C-alpha positions as CSV (number, residue, x, y, z in Angstrom):
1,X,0.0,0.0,0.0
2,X,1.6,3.6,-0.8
3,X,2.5,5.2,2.4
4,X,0.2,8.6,2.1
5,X,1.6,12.0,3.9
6,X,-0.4,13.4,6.8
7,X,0.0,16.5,5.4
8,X,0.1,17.9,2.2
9,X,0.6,21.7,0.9
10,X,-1.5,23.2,-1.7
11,X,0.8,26.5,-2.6
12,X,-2.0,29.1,-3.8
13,X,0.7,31.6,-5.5
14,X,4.7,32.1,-5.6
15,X,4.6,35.7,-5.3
16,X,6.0,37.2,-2.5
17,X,6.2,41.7,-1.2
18,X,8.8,40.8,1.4
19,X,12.9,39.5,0.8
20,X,13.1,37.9,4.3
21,X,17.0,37.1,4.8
22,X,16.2,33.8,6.2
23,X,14.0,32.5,3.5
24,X,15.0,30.3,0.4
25,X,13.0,32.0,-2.3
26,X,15.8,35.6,-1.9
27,X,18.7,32.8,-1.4
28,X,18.0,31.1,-5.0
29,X,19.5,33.8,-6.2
30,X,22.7,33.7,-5.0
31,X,23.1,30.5,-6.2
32,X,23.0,28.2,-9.5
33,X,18.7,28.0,-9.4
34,X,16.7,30.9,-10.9
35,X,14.2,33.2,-8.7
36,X,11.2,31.6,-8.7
37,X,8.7,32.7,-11.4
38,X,5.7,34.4,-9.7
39,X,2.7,32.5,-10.6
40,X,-0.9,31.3,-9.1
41,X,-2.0,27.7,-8.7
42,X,-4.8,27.1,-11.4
43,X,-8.4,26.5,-10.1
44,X,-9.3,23.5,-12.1
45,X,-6.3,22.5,-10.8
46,X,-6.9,23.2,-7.0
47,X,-10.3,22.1,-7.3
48,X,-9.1,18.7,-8.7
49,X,-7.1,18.1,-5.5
50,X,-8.9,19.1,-3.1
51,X,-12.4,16.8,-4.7
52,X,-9.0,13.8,-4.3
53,X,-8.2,14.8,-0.6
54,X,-11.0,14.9,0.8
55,X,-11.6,10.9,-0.3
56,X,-8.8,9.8,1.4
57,X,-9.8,8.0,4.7
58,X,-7.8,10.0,7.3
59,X,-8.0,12.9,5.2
60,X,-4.7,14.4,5.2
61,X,-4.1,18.5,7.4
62,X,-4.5,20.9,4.5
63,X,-2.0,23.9,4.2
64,X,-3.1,26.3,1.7
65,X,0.7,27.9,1.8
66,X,4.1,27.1,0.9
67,X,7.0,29.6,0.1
68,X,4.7,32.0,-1.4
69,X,2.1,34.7,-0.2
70,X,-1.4,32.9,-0.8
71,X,-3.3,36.7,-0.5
72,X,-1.9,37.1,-3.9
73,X,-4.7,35.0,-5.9
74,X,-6.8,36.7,-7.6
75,X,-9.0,34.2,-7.4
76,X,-8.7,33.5,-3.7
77,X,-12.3,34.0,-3.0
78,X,-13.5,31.4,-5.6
79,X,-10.9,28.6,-3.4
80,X,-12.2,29.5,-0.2
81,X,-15.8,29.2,-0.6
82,X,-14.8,25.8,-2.2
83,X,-13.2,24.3,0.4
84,X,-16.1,25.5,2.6
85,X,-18.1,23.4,0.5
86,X,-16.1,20.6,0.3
87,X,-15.9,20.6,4.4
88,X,-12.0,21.8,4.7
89,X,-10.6,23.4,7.1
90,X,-7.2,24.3,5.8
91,X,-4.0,25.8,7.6
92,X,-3.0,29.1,6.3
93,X,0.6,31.0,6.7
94,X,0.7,35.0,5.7
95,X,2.8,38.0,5.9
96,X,-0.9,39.7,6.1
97,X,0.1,42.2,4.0
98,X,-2.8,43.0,2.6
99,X,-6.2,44.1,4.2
100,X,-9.6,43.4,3.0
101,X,-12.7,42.9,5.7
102,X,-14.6,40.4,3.7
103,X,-11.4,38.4,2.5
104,X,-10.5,38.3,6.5
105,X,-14.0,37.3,7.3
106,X,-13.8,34.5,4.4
107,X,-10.4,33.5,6.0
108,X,-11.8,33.1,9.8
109,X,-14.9,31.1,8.3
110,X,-12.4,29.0,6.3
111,X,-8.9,28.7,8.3
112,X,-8.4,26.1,10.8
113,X,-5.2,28.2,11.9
114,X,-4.5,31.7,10.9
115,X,-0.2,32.2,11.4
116,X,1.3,35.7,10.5
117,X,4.5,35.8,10.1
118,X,5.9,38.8,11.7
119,X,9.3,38.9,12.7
120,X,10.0,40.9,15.2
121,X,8.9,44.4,16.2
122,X,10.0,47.1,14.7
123,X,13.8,46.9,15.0
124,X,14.2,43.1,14.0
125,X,11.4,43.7,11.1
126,X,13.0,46.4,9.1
127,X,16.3,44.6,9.9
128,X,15.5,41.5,7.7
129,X,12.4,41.8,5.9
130,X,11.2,45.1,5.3
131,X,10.6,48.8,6.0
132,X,9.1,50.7,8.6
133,X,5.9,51.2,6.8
134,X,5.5,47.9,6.3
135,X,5.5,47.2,9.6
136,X,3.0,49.0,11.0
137,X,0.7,48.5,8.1
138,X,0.9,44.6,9.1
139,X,0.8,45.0,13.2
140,X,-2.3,47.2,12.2
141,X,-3.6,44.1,9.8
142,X,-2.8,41.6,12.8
143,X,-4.9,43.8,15.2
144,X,-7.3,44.3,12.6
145,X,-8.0,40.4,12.3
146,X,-8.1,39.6,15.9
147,X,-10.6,42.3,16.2
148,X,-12.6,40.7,13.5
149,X,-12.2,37.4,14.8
150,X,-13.6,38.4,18.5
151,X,-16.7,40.4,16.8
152,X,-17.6,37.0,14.2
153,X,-16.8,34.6,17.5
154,X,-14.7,32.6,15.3
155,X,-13.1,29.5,16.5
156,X,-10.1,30.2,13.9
157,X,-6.5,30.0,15.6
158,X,-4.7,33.0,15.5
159,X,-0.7,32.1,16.1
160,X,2.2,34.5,15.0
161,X,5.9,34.1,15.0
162,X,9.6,35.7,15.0
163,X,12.9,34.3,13.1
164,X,15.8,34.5,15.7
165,X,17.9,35.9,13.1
166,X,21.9,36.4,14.9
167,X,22.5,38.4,16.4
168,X,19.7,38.0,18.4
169,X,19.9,34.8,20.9
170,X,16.4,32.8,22.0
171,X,17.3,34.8,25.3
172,X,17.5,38.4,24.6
173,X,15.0,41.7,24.9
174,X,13.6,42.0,21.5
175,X,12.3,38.0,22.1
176,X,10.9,39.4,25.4
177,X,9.6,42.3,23.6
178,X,7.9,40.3,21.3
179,X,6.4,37.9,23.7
180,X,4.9,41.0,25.9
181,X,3.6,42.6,22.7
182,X,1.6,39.7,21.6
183,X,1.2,36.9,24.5
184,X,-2.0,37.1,26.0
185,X,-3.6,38.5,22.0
186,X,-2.8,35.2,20.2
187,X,-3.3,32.1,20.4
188,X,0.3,31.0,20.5
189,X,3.6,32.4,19.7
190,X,6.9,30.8,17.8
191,X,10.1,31.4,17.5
192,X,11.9,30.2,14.3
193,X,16.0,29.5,14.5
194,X,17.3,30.9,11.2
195,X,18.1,28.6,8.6
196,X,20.8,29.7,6.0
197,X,20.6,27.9,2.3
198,X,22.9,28.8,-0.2
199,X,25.0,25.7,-0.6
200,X,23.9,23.6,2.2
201,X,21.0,24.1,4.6
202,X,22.4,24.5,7.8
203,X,21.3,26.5,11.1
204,X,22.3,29.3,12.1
205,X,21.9,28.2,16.0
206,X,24.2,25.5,16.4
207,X,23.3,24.5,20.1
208,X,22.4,20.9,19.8
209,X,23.0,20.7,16.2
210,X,26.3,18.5,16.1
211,X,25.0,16.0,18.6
212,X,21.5,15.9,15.8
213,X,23.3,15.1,13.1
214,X,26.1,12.7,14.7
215,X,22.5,10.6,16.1
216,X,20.1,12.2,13.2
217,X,17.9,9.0,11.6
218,X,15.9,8.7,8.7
219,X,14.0,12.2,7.6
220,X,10.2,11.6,7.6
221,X,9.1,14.7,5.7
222,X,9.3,12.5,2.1
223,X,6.8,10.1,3.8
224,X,4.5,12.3,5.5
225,X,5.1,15.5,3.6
226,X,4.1,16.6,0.2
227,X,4.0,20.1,-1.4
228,X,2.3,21.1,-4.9
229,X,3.6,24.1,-5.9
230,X,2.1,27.0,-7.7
231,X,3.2,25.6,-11.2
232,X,1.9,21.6,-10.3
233,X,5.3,20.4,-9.2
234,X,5.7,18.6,-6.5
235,X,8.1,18.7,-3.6
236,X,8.4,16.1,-0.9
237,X,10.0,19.0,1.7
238,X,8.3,21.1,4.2
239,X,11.2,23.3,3.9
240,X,12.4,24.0,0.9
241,X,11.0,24.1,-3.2
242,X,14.8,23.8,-4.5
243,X,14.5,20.0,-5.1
244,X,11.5,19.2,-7.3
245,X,10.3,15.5,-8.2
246,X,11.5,15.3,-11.7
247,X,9.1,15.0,-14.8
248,X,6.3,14.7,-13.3
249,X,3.4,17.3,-12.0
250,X,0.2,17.2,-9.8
251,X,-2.2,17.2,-13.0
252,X,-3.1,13.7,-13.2
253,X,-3.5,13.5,-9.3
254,X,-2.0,13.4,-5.9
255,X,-2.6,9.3,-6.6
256,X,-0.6,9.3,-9.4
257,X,2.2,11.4,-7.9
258,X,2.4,8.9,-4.7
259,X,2.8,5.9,-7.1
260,X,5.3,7.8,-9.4
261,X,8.7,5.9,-9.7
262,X,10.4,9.1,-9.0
263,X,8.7,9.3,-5.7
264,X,9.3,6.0,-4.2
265,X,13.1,6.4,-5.7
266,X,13.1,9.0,-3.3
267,X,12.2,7.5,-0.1
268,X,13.8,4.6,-1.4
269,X,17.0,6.9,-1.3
270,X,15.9,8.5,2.1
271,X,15.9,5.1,3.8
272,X,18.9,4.0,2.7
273,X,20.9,7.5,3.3
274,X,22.1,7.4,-0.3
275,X,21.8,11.2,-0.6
276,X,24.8,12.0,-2.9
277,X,23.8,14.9,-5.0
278,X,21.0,15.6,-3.6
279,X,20.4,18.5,-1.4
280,X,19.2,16.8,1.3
281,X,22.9,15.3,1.6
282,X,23.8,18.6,3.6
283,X,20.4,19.3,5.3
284,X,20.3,19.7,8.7
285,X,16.6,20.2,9.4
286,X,16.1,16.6,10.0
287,X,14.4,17.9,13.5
288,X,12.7,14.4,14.2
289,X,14.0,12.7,17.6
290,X,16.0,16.0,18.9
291,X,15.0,18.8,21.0
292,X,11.8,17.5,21.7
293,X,9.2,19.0,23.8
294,X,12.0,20.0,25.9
295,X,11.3,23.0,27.7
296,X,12.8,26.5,27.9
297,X,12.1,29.4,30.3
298,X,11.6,32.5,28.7
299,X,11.9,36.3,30.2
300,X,8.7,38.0,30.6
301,X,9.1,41.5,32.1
302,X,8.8,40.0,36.2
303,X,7.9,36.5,35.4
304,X,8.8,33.8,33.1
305,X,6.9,32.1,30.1
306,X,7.8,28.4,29.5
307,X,8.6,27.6,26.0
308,X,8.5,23.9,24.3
309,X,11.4,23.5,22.2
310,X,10.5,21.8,18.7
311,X,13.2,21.2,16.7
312,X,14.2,24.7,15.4
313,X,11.5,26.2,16.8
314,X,9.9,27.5,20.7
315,X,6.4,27.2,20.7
316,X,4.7,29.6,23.4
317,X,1.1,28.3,24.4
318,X,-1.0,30.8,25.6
319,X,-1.5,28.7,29.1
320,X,2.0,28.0,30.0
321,X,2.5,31.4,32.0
322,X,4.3,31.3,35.0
């Protein structure tokens, strides 16, 4: 029986306002790949997959996001209302840089999980993503949704987080900063360490890394992960859209990608570690088995907030105040 992922990634558009410094979409250019063209998924062909998902018995967690800002479609509209029909409750990431009081009111009747993507306040924002305007015109889109949310008594999770980009440190002020600004608004808070690309994919926090990747097993993302991207290609990493399944696309069906040579030659390769020319060789986000659910105490003006470490990231529950 092909092994289905749990979840799967439906990337509504490529297009991005921002040039975060930590993400892979502004490192492709430093390197051999091209920038990525900006481009919307099709409907016929989000429709297609989403009629396929929902027959599959569990159904798989829908994430209507990948590298790209989903608020670009101009159809967006259209693909919410049909996964309302079709019973989905999808997981949405956004730099919410755009503002629109029905689109917001179609997103809290759609989204499972709302996550903005903030980085920071002020400081940390302009510092590696973008200017000072743009800040506050997205802390103002933030505020504008949670009001929405509390006036529609929407069940929608509302979670936001920061990159620790260096020099900041996990423990520092513009972390506590951030967690008095928003802890207490949202729903939960994280805290992504910094991955660099370019050649390798390494992190930028190294604490715990070397012990990871001396004990680091098998990654699971090719076996319970699956991305379509904007153009119908398909990549089997949560992470990154730099390595593609070659010659083959999503428009004959998530069934037909799953039983695709080129996937199980991947897993196969997974499985047996035989990564050589692959970037996964050099990866070190394999996060499974390390750091887990560990937890970290985090300044929080006269008190502390306890953290859960994740992998790379600190999640910040909104009941874990002490």
């Amino acid at each position: 029986m092909v092994e289905k992922p749990q979840t799967v990634a439906l990337e509504l558009s490529s297009a991005c306002s921002f040039g975060c410094a930590y993400c892979d979409r502004v490192n492709w250019r430093d390197g051999s790949q091209q920038v990525r063209r900006r481009q919307h998924m099709e409907v016929d062909l989000f429709k297609g997959l989403v009629d396929e998902l929902v027959t599959w018995t569990p159904p798989p967690a829908l994430t209507i996001s990948y590298e790209g800002e989903s608020l670009f479609h101009p159809q967006l509209f259209e693909l919410l209302a049909y996964l309302r029909a079709s019973g989905v409750r999808p997981w949405l990431s956004t730099s919410l840089c755009l503002f629109d009081r029905m689109l917001f009111g179609a997103l809290l009747e759609t989204c499972s999980t709302i996550h903005v993507s903030l980085d920071g306040l002020l400081e940390e924002f302009t510092r590696i993503r973008g200017t000072a305007e743009q800040f506050h015109i997205v802390e103002e889109h933030l505020l504008e949704l949670l009001k929405l949310r509390a006036e529609l008594a929407s069940t929608t999770e509302i979670t936001v987080s920061m990159t620790v980009c260096p020099p900041v440190t996990v423990i520092s002020s513009p972390i506590e900063e951030f967690l008095i600004r928003w802890h207490g608004k949202v729903d939960q808070i994280y805290f992504w360490q910094m991955t660099n690309y370019k050649e390798k994919i390494t992190l930028a926090c190294r604490q715990g890394v070397e012990k990871h990747l001396k004990n680091r097993r098998i990654c699971t993302q090719p076996f319970v992960y699956l991305a379509v991207l904007s153009d119908g290609r398909i990549s089997p990493c949560c992470n990154t859209s730099r390595f593609v399944l070659p010659g083959i696309d999503a428009s004959s069906g998530l069934f037909s990608v799953l039983n695709s040579a080129q996937l199980q030659a991947f897993r196969r390769q997974h499985k047996k570690f035989e990564l050589s020319g692959l970037c996964c060789e050099f990866c070190e986000l394999w996060l499974e088995n390390w750091l887990g659910d560990e937890q970290i105490m985090l300044p929080f003006g006269d008190r502390q907030l306890a953290g859960l470490l994740e992998g790379n990231s600190i999640r910040i529950p909104g009941e874990l105040a002490i």
